[in-house]
Coordinates of C-alpha atoms in Angstrom, one line a residue:
X1 CA -106.8 -99.3 109.0
X2 CA -104.2 -100.5 106.5
X3 CA -104.4 -99.3 102.9
X4 CA -107.8 -99.0 101.3
X5 CA -106.3 -100.3 98.0
X6 CA -106.4 -103.8 99.4
X7 CA -109.6 -105.8 99.0
X8 CA -111.6 -106.0 102.3
X9 CA -111.0 -109.7 102.7
X10 CA -107.3 -109.2 102.6
X11 CA -107.4 -106.1 104.7
X12 CA -109.4 -107.8 107.4
X13 CA -106.9 -110.6 107.6
X14 CA -104.0 -108.2 108.0
X15 CA -105.9 -106.2 110.6
X16 CA -107.3 -109.0 112.7
X17 CA -104.4 -111.5 112.7
X18 CA -100.9 -110.8 114.0
X19 CA -99.2 -114.2 114.2
X20 CA -97.4 -114.7 110.9
X21 CA -98.5 -118.4 110.4
X22 CA -102.1 -117.5 110.9
X23 CA -101.9 -114.5 108.5
X24 CA -100.3 -116.6 105.8
X25 CA -102.7 -119.5 106.2
X26 CA -105.7 -117.2 105.7
X27 CA -104.1 -114.7 103.3
X28 CA -103.2 -117.1 100.5
X29 CA -106.7 -118.4 100.1
X30 CA -108.1 -114.8 100.1
X31 CA -105.4 -113.6 97.7
X32 CA -106.0 -116.6 95.4
X33 CA -109.7 -115.8 95.3
X34 CA -109.3 -112.1 94.8
X35 CA -106.8 -112.5 92.0
X36 CA -108.7 -115.4 90.5
X37 CA -105.7 -117.6 90.5
X38 CA -105.3 -121.4 90.5
X39 CA -102.6 -121.6 93.1
X40 CA -100.9 -119.2 95.5
X41 CA -97.8 -120.2 97.5
X42 CA -95.4 -118.6 99.8
X43 CA -91.7 -119.6 99.8
X44 CA -89.9 -118.4 103.0
X45 CA -86.2 -118.4 103.5
X46 CA -83.5 -117.7 106.0
X47 CA -81.2 -115.3 104.1
X48 CA -78.2 -115.9 106.3
X49 CA -78.4 -119.7 106.2
X50 CA -79.7 -119.9 102.7
X51 CA -82.4 -122.4 103.8
X52 CA -85.9 -122.2 102.4
X53 CA -89.2 -124.0 102.2
X54 CA -92.7 -123.5 100.7
X55 CA -94.5 -123.0 104.0
X56 CA -98.0 -122.3 102.7
X57 CA -99.8 -123.2 99.5
X58 CA -103.4 -122.6 98.5
X59 CA -104.9 -124.4 95.5
X60 CA -108.2 -123.8 93.8
X61 CA -108.6 -127.5 93.3
X62 CA -106.9 -130.8 94.4
X63 CA -105.7 -131.4 90.8
X64 CA -103.3 -128.5 91.2
X65 CA -100.0 -129.7 92.7
X66 CA -99.5 -128.9 96.4
X67 CA -95.9 -127.6 96.9
X68 CA -95.7 -127.5 100.7
X69 CA -92.3 -128.5 102.0
X70 CA -92.4 -129.5 105.7
X71 CA -88.7 -129.1 106.2
X72 CA -86.2 -126.3 105.6
X73 CA -83.9 -127.2 102.7
X74 CA -80.6 -125.7 101.5
X75 CA -81.1 -123.6 98.4
X76 CA -79.0 -125.2 95.7
X77 CA -76.0 -123.1 94.7
X78 CA -77.0 -123.6 91.1
X79 CA -80.5 -122.2 91.6
X80 CA -79.8 -118.6 90.6
X81 CA -78.3 -119.8 87.4
X82 CA -81.1 -122.2 86.6
X83 CA -83.9 -119.9 87.6
X84 CA -83.7 -116.3 86.5
X85 CA -86.7 -115.4 88.6
X86 CA -85.0 -116.6 91.7
X87 CA -81.8 -114.7 90.7
X88 CA -84.0 -111.5 90.3
X89 CA -85.4 -112.1 93.8
X90 CA -81.9 -112.5 95.3
X91 CA -80.9 -109.2 93.6
X92 CA -84.0 -107.7 95.2
X93 CA -85.2 -106.5 91.7
X94 CA -88.8 -105.4 91.4
X95 CA -91.3 -108.3 91.3
X96 CA -91.9 -110.0 88.0
X97 CA -95.3 -110.4 86.3
X98 CA -95.1 -113.3 83.7
X99 CA -98.1 -113.3 81.4
X100 CA -97.0 -116.5 79.6
X101 CA -94.2 -118.8 80.6
X102 CA -94.3 -120.3 77.1
X103 CA -93.4 -117.0 75.3
X104 CA -91.5 -115.1 78.1
X105 CA -88.0 -113.8 77.5
X106 CA -85.6 -116.6 78.4
X107 CA -83.5 -114.1 80.3
X108 CA -86.5 -113.6 82.6
X109 CA -88.0 -117.1 82.7
X110 CA -86.5 -120.5 82.2
X111 CA -89.4 -122.2 80.6
X112 CA -88.1 -125.8 81.2
X113 CA -87.4 -125.1 84.8
X114 CA -90.9 -123.7 85.3
X115 CA -92.5 -126.7 83.5
X116 CA -90.5 -129.3 85.5
X117 CA -90.8 -127.8 89.0
X118 CA -93.9 -125.7 89.0
X119 CA -96.2 -126.4 86.0
X120 CA -97.9 -123.1 85.8
X121 CA -98.5 -121.0 82.7
X122 CA -98.6 -117.4 84.2
X123 CA -97.3 -116.1 87.5
X124 CA -96.4 -113.2 89.7
X125 CA -93.0 -113.6 91.3
X126 CA -93.4 -111.2 94.3
X127 CA -90.2 -110.5 96.3
X128 CA -90.6 -110.0 100.0
X129 CA -87.6 -107.9 101.0
X130 CA -87.1 -106.6 104.6
X131 CA -84.0 -104.7 105.8
X132 CA -82.4 -105.3 102.4
X133 CA -82.7 -109.1 102.7
X134 CA -84.9 -111.5 100.7
X135 CA -87.2 -113.3 103.2
X136 CA -89.7 -114.8 100.9
X137 CA -91.4 -115.1 97.5
X138 CA -95.1 -114.8 97.2
X139 CA -96.3 -116.6 94.0
X140 CA -99.9 -116.4 92.7
X141 CA -100.2 -118.4 89.4
X142 CA -102.5 -119.7 86.7
X143 CA -102.4 -123.1 85.0
X144 CA -103.3 -123.9 81.4
X145 CA -103.8 -120.3 80.2
X146 CA -101.7 -117.1 79.8
X147 CA -102.8 -114.2 81.9
X148 CA -102.5 -110.5 81.6
X149 CA -102.0 -109.1 85.1
X150 CA -104.3 -106.2 85.7
X151 CA -103.7 -102.9 87.4
X152 CA -105.8 -104.3 90.3
X153 CA -103.6 -107.4 90.5
X154 CA -100.4 -105.2 90.5
X155 CA -101.8 -102.8 93.1
X156 CA -102.7 -105.6 95.5
X157 CA -99.3 -107.3 95.1
X158 CA -97.5 -103.9 95.6
X159 CA -99.4 -103.3 98.8
X160 CA -98.7 -106.8 100.1
X161 CA -95.0 -106.3 99.3
X162 CA -95.2 -103.5 101.9
X163 CA -97.2 -105.5 104.5
X164 CA -95.8 -109.0 104.3
X165 CA -91.9 -108.8 104.5
X166 CA -91.8 -108.1 108.3
X167 CA -94.2 -111.0 108.9
X168 CA -92.0 -113.3 106.7
X169 CA -88.9 -112.2 108.6
X170 CA -90.7 -112.8 112.0
X171 CA -91.8 -116.3 110.9
X172 CA -88.3 -117.3 109.8
X173 CA -86.6 -115.7 112.8
X174 CA -89.1 -117.4 115.2
X175 CA -88.5 -120.8 113.6
X176 CA -84.7 -120.6 113.8
X177 CA -84.7 -119.1 117.3
X178 CA -86.4 -122.3 118.5
X179 CA -83.2 -124.3 118.0

C-alpha cells in the first residue's frame, strides 16, 4: 500500500505496474482525469548528458497539442535563461503552481515562451528529483482558463514527487544503457 492521500486510480497504477514506461503511460491519463486537466505530459532528461524529451503526453481532446518527442534532444544552453520554470527545476526548487500564465510574475514565468512553446494558461511544473539530480518534469496543465490549484491537487503532486523520481531515473538509465 502506498500513500492513502493518492486517489485510488493512481494508487492502483503505482501498486500494480513496476515498469516505468507502463506506469507513465497509464498514470498521465489517470492524473489528468483526477486533476481535471486538459493535458498532462512528462519531460524526462539525462542530467549528465543534458538530453531530454517529452516521453509521454495525455490530452483530454485531440485539439490540444501533443508534445511527444520520439528522440532525445540536447537541452539548449539558453533554456534556463529563456524559461524561469526550467531554471527553477534545474536548481531543484520546489515545484511551481501557476494559476495564470498571463498574470504570473515574469521572474517565475516567461509568458511569451509559454505561449509559443506550450500554449497553456495554467500549469503545475513538478520537479522529479532523485539523488539530487533532476530526472524529469511532470506538467499537468489547463488551456483557455486560469486555475487555482487546490489542496487536493497539491497533495497528489507532492505524493507523486516522492513516488516518480526513481521511476524517471530508471527509465532514463535503461534507455541510455541500451547503447
